[in-house]
Short mmCIF file of N, CA and C in Angstrom, two decimals:
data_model
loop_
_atom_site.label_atom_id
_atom_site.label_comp_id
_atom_site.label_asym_id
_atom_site.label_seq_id
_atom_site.Cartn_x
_atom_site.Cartn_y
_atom_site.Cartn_z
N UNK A 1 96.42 75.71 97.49
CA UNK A 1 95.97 76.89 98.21
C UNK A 1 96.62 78.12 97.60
N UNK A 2 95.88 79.44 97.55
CA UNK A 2 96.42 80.27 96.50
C UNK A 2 95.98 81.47 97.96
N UNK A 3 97.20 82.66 98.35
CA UNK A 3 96.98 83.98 99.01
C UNK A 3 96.94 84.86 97.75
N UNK A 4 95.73 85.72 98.11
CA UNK A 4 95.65 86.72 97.14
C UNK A 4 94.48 88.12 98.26
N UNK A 5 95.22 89.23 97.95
CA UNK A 5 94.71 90.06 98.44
C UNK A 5 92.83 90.43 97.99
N UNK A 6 92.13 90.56 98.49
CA UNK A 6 90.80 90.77 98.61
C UNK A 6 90.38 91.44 97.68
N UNK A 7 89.51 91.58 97.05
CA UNK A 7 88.98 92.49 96.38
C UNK A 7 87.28 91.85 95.71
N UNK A 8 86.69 92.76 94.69
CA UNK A 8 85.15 92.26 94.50
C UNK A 8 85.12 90.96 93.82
N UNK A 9 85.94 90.95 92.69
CA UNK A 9 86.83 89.86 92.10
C UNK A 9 86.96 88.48 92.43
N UNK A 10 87.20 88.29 93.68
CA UNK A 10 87.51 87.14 94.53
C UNK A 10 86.92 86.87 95.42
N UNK A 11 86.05 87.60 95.94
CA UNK A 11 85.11 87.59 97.05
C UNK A 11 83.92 88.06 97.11
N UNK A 12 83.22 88.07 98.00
CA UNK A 12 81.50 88.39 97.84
C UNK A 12 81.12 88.64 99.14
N UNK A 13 79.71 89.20 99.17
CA UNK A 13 78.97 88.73 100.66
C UNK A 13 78.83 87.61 101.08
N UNK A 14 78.78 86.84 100.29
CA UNK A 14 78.37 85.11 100.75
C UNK A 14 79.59 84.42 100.86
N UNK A 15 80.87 85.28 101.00
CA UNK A 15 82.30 84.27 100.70
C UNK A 15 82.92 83.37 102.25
N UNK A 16 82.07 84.34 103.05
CA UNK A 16 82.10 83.24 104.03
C UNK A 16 81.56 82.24 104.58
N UNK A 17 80.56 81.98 104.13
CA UNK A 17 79.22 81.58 104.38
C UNK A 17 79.38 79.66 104.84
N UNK A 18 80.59 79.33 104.07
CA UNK A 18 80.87 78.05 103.93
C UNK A 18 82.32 77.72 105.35
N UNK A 19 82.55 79.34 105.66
CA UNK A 19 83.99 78.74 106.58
C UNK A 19 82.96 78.83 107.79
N UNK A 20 83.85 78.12 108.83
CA UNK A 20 83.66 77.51 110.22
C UNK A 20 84.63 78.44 110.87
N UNK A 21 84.36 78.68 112.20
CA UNK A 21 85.07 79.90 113.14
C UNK A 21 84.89 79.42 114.52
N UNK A 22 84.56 78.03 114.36
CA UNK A 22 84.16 76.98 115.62
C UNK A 22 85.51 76.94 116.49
N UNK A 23 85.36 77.16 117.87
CA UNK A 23 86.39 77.04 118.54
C UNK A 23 86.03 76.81 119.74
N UNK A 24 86.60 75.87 120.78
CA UNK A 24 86.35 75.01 122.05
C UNK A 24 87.42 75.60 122.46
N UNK A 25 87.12 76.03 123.92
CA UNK A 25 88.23 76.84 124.55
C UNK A 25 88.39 76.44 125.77
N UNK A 26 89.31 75.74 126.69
CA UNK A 26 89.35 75.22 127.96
C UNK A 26 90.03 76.17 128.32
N UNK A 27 91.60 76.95 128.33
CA UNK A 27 92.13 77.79 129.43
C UNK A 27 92.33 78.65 128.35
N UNK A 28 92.62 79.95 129.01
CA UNK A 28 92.51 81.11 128.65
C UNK A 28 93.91 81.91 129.52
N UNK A 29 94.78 82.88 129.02
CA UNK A 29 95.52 83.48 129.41
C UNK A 29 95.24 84.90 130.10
N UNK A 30 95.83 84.87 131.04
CA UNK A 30 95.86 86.42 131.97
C UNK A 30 97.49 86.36 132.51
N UNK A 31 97.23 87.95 132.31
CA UNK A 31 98.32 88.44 132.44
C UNK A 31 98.33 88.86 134.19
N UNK A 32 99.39 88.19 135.02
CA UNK A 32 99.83 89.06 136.55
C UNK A 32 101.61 89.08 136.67
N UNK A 33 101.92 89.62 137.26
CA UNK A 33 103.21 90.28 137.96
C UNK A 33 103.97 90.26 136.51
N UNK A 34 103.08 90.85 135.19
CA UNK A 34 103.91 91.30 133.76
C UNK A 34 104.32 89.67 133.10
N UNK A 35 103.49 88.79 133.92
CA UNK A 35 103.67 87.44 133.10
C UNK A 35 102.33 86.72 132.38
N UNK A 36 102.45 85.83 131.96
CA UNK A 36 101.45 85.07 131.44
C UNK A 36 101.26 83.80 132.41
N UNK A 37 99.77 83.57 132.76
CA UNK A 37 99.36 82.98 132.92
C UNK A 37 97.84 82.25 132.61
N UNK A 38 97.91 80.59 132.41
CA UNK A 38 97.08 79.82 131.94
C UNK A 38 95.95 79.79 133.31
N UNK A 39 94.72 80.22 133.12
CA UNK A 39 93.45 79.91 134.00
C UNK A 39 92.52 79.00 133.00
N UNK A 40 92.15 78.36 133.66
CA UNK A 40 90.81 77.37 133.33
C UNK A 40 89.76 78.15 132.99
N UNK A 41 89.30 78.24 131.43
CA UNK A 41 87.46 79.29 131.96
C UNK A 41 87.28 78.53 130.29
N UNK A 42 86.24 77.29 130.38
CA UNK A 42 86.13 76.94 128.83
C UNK A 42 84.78 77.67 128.18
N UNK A 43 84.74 77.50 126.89
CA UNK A 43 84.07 78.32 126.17
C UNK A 43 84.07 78.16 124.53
N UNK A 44 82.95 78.39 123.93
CA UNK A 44 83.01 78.25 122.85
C UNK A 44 83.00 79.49 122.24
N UNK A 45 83.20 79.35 120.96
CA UNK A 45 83.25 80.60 120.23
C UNK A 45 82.63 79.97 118.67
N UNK A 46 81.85 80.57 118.16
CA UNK A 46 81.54 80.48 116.25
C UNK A 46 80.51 81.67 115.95
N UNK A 47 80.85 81.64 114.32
CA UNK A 47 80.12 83.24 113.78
C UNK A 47 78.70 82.41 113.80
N UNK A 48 78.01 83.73 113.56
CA UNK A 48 76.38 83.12 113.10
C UNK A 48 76.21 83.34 111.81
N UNK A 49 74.83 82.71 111.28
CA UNK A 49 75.69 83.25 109.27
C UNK A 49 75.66 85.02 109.07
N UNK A 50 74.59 85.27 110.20
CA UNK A 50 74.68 86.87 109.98
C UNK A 50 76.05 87.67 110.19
N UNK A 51 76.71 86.87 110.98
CA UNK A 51 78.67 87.14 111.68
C UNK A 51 79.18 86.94 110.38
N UNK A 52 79.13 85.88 109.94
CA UNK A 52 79.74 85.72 108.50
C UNK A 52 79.42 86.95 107.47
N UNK A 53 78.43 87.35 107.39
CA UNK A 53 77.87 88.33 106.24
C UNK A 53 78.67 89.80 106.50
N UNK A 54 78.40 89.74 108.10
CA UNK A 54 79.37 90.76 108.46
C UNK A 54 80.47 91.19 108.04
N UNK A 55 81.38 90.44 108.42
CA UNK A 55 82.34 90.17 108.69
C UNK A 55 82.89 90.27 107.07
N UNK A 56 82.20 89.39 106.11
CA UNK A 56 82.84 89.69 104.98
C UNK A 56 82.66 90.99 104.01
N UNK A 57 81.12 91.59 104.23
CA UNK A 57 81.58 93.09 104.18
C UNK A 57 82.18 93.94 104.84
N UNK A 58 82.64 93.93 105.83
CA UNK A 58 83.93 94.47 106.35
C UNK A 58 85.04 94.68 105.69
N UNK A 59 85.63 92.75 105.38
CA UNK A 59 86.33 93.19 104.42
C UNK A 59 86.52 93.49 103.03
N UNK A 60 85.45 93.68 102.44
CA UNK A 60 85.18 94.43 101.59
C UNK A 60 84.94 95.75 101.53
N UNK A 61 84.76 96.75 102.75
CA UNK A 61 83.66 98.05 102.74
C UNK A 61 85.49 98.92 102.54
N UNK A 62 86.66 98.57 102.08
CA UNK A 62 87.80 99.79 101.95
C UNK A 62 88.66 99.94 103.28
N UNK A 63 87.93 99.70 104.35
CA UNK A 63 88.81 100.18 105.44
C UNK A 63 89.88 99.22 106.18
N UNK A 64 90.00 98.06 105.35
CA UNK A 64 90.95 96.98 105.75
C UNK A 64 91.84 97.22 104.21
N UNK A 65 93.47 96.14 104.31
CA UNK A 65 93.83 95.81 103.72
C UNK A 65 93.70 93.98 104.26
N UNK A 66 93.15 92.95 103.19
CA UNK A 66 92.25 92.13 103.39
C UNK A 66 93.23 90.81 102.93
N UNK A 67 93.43 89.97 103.23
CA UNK A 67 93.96 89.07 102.31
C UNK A 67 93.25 87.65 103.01
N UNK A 68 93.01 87.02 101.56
CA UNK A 68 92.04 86.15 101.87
C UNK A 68 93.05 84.64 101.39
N UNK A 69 92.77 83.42 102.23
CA UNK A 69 93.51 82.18 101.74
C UNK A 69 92.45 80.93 101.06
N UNK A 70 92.54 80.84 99.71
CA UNK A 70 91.65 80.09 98.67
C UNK A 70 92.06 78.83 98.53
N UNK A 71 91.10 77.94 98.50
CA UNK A 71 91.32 76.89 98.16
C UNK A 71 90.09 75.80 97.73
N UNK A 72 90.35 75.30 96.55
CA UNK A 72 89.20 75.22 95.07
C UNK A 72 88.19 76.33 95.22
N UNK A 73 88.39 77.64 95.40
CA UNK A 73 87.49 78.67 95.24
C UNK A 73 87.14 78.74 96.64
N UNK A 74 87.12 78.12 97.58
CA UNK A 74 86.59 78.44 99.13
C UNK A 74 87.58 79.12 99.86
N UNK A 75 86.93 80.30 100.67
CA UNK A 75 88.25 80.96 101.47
C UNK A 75 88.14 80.03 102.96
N UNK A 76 89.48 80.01 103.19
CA UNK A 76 89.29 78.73 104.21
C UNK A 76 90.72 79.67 105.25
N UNK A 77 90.53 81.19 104.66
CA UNK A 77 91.55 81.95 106.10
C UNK A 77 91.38 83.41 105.35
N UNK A 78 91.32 83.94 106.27
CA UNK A 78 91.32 85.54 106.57
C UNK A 78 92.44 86.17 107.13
N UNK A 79 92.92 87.53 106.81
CA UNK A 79 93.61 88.43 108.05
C UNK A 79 92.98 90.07 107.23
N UNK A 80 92.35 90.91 108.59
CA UNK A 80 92.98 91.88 107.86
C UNK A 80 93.02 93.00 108.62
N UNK A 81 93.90 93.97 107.88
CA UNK A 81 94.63 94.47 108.73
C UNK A 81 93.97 96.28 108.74
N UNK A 82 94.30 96.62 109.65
CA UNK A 82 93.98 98.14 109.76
C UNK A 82 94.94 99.56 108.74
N UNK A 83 95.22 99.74 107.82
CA UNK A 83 96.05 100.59 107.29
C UNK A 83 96.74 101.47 107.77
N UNK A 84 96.33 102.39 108.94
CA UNK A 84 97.46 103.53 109.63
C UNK A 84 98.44 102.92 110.32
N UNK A 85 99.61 103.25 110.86
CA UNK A 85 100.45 103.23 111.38
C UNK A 85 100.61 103.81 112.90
N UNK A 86 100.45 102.76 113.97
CA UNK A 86 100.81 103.40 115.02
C UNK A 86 102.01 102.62 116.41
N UNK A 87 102.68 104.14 116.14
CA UNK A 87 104.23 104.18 116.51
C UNK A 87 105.16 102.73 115.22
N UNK A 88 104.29 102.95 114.45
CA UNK A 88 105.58 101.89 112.97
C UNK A 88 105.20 100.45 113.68
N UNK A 89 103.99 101.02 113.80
CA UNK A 89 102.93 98.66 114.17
C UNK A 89 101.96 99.36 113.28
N UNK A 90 101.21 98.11 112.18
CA UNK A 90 99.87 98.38 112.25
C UNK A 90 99.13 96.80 112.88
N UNK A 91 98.11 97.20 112.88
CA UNK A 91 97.28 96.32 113.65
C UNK A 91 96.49 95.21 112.65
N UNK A 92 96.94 94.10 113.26
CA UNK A 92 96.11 93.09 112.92
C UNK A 92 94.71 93.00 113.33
N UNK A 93 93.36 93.25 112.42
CA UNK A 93 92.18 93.49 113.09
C UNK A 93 91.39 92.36 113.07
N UNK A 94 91.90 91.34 112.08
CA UNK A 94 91.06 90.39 112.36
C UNK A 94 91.98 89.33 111.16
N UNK A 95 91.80 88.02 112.08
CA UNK A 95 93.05 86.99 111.40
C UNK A 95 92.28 85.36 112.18
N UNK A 96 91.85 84.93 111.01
CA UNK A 96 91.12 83.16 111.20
C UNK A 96 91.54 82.64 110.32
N UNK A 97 91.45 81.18 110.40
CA UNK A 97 91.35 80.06 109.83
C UNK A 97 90.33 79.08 109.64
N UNK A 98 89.63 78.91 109.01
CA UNK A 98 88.56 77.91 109.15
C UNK A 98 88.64 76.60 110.11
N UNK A 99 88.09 76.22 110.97
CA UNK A 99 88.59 74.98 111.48
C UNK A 99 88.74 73.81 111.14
N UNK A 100 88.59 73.36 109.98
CA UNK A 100 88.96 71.96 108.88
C UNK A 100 90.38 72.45 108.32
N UNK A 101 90.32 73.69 108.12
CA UNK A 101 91.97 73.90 107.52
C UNK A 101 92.84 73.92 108.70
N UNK A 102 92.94 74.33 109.76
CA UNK A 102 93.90 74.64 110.82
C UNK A 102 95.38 73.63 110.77
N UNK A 103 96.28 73.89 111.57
CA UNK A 103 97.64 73.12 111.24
C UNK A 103 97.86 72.74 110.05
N UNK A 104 97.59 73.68 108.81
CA UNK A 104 98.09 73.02 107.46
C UNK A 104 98.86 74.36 107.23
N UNK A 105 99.79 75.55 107.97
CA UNK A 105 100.80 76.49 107.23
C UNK A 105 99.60 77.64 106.56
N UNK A 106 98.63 77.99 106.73
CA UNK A 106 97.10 78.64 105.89
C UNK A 106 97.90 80.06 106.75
N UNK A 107 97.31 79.88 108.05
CA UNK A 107 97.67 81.15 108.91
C UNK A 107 98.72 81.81 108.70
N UNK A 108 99.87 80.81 108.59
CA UNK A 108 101.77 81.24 108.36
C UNK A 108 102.25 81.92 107.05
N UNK A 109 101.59 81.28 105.92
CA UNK A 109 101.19 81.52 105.11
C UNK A 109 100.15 83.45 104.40
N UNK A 110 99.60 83.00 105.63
CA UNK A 110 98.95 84.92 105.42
C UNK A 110 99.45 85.44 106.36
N UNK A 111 99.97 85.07 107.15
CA UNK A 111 100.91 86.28 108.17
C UNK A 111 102.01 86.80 106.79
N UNK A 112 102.66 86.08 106.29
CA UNK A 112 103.69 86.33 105.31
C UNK A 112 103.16 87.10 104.37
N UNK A 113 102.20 86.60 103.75
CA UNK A 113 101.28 88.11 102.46
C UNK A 113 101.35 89.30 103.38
N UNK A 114 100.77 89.23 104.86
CA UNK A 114 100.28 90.81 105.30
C UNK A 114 102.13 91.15 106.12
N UNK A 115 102.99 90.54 106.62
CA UNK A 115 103.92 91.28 107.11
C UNK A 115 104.10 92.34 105.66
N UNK A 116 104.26 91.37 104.48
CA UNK A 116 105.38 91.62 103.21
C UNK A 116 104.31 92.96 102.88
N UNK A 117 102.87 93.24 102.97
CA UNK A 117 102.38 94.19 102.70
C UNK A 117 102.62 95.43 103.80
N UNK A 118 102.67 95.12 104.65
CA UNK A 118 102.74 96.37 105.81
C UNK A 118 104.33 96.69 106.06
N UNK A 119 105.16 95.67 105.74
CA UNK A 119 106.44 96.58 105.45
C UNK A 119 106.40 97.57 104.25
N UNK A 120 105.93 97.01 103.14
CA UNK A 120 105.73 97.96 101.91
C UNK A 120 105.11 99.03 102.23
N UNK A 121 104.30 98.96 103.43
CA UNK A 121 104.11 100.46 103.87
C UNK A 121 103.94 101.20 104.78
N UNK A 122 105.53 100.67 104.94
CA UNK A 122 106.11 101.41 106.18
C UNK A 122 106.29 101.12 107.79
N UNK A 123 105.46 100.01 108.17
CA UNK A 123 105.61 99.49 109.22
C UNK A 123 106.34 98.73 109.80
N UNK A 124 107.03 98.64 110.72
CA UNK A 124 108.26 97.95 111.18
C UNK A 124 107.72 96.48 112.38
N UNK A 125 106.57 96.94 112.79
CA UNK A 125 105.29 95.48 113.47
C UNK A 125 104.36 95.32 113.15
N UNK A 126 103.98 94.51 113.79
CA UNK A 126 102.60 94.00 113.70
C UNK A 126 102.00 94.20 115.39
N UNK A 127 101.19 94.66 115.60
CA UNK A 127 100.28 95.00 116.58
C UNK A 127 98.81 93.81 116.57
N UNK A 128 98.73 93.24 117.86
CA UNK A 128 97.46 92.11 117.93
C UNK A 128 96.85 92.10 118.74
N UNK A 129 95.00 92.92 119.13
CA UNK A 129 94.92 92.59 120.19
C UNK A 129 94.28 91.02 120.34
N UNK A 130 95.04 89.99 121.10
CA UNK A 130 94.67 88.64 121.05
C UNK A 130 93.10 88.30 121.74
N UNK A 131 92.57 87.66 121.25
CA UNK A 131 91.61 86.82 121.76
C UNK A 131 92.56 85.65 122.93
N UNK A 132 92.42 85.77 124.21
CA UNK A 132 92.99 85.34 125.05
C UNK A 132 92.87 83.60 125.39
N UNK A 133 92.27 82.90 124.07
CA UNK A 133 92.33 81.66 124.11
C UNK A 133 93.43 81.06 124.42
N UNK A 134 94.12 80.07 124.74
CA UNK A 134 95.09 79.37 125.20
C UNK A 134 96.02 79.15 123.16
N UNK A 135 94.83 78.66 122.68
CA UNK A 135 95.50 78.65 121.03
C UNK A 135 95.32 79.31 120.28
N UNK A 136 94.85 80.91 120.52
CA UNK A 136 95.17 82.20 119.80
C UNK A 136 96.60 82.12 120.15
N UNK A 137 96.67 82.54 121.71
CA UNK A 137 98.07 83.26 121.81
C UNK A 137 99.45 82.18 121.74
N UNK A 138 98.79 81.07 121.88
CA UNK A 138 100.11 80.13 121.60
C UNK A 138 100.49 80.52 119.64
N UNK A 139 99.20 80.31 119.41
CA UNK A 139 99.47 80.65 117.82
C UNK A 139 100.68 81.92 117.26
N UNK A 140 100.11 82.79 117.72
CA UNK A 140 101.06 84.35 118.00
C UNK A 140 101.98 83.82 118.39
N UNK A 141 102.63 83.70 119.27
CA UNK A 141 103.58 83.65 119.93
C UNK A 141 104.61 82.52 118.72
N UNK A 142 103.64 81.50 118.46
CA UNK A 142 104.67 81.03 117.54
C UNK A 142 105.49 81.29 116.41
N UNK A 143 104.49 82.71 115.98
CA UNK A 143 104.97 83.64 115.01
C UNK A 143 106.01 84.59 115.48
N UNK A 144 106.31 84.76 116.34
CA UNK A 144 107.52 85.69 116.97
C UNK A 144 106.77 86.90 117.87
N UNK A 145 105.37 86.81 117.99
CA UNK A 145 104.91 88.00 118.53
C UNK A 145 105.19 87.79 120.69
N UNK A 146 105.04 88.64 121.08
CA UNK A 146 105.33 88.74 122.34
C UNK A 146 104.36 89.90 123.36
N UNK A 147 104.37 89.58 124.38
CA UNK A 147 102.52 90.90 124.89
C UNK A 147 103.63 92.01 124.69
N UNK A 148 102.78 93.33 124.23
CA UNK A 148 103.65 94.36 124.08
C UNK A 148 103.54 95.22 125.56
N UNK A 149 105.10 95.73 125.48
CA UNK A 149 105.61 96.52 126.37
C UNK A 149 104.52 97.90 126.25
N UNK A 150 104.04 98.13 125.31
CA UNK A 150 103.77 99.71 125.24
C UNK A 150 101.86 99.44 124.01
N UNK A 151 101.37 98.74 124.99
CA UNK A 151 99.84 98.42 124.60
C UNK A 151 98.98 100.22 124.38
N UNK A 152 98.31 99.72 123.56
CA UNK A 152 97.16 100.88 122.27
C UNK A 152 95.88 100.86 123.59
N UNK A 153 96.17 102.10 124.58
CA UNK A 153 94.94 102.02 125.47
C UNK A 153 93.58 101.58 124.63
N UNK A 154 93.35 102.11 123.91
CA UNK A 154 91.93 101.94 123.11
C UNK A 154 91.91 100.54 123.06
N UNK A 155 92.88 99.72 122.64
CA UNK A 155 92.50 98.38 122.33
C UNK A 155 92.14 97.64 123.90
N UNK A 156 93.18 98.23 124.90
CA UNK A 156 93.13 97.22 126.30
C UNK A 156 91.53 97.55 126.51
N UNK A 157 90.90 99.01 126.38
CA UNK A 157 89.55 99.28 126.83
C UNK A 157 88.44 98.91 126.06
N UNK A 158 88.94 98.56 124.64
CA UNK A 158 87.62 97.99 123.76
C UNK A 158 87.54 96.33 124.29
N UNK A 159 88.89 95.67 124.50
CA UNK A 159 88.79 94.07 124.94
C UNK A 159 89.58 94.02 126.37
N UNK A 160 89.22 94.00 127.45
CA UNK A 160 90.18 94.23 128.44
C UNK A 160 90.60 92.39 128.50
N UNK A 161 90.08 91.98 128.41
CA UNK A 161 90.69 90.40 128.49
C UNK A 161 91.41 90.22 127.23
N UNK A 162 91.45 90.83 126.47
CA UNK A 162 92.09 90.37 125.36
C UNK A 162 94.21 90.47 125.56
N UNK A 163 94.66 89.60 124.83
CA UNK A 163 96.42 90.10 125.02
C UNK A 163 96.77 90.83 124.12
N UNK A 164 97.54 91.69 124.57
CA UNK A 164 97.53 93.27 123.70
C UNK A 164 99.36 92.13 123.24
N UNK A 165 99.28 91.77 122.14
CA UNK A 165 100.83 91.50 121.42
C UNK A 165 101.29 92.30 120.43
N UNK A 166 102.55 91.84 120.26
CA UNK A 166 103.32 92.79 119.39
C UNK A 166 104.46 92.04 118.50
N UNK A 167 105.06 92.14 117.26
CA UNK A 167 106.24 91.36 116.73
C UNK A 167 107.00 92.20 115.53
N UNK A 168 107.80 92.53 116.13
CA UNK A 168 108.76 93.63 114.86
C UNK A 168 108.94 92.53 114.07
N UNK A 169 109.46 93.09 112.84
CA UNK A 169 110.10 92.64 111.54
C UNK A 169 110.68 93.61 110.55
#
């Protein structure tokens, strides 16, 4: 498996076309009295190939810093991240794994390319608003992130179910 930052080079419109974004969701996290809690609400989640097409010109169209995780030429993980700085977090805007790759270090692995890039410029966190799956935020959390004290209104009002996290470094 090879991390290498995004570009035309390495990627395409069709570069997702082959990953899976399949996800079965039984409990889901909400936040009461400033804690976490597990509720029951299952659900699926996957791109459509048009989500895929999306999604990978996105990260291609400039406005991400993109890093993609390869393996024999298939990207089999994504993160990418938003470039400004707010309050010394930038934001993680979008961060998968294919679901055949999952629990193989892929994710841990590109958290480490994008911290080592967003310290290089200048940021002291990482900002997430979570998809409130039970194994998004366990995922996060295993990375050192924690719900942030001081949440990006815009993000609570674009996803209000979502967990607004946070993880200095």
């Amino acid at each position: 498996m090879k991390i290498a930052l995004i570009d035309d080079k390495n990627f395409g419109p069709a570069s997702l076309d082959g990953f899976s974004r399949y996800q079965s969701v039984k409990n889901v996290y909400r936040i009461s009295d400033g804690k976490l809690h597990l509720v029951y609400h299952p659900f699926t989640e996957d791109w459509t190939p048009e989500r895929k097409r999306e999604k990978a010109k996105e990260a291609l169209s400039g406005r991400y810093i993109a890093y993609g995780a390869f393996e024999d030429g298939a990207v089999v993980g994504l993160i990418m991240l938003r470039p400004g700085l707010n309050m010394g977090r930038m934001m993680i805007d979008s961060f998968h794994v294919s679901t055949e790759h999952r629990r193989r270090g892929i994710g841990r692995a590109l958290f480490e390319a994008a911290r080592k890039e967003a310290a290089g410029r200048g940021a002291n966190a990482f900002y997430a608003s979570a998809c409130s799956a039970q194994g998004n935020v366990d995922f996060y959390m295993a990375l050192g992130f924690a719900v942030s004290k001081d949440p990006i209104p815009s993000c609570v009002a674009e996803e209000p179910w979502d967990i607004q996290m946070e993880c200095g470094f």
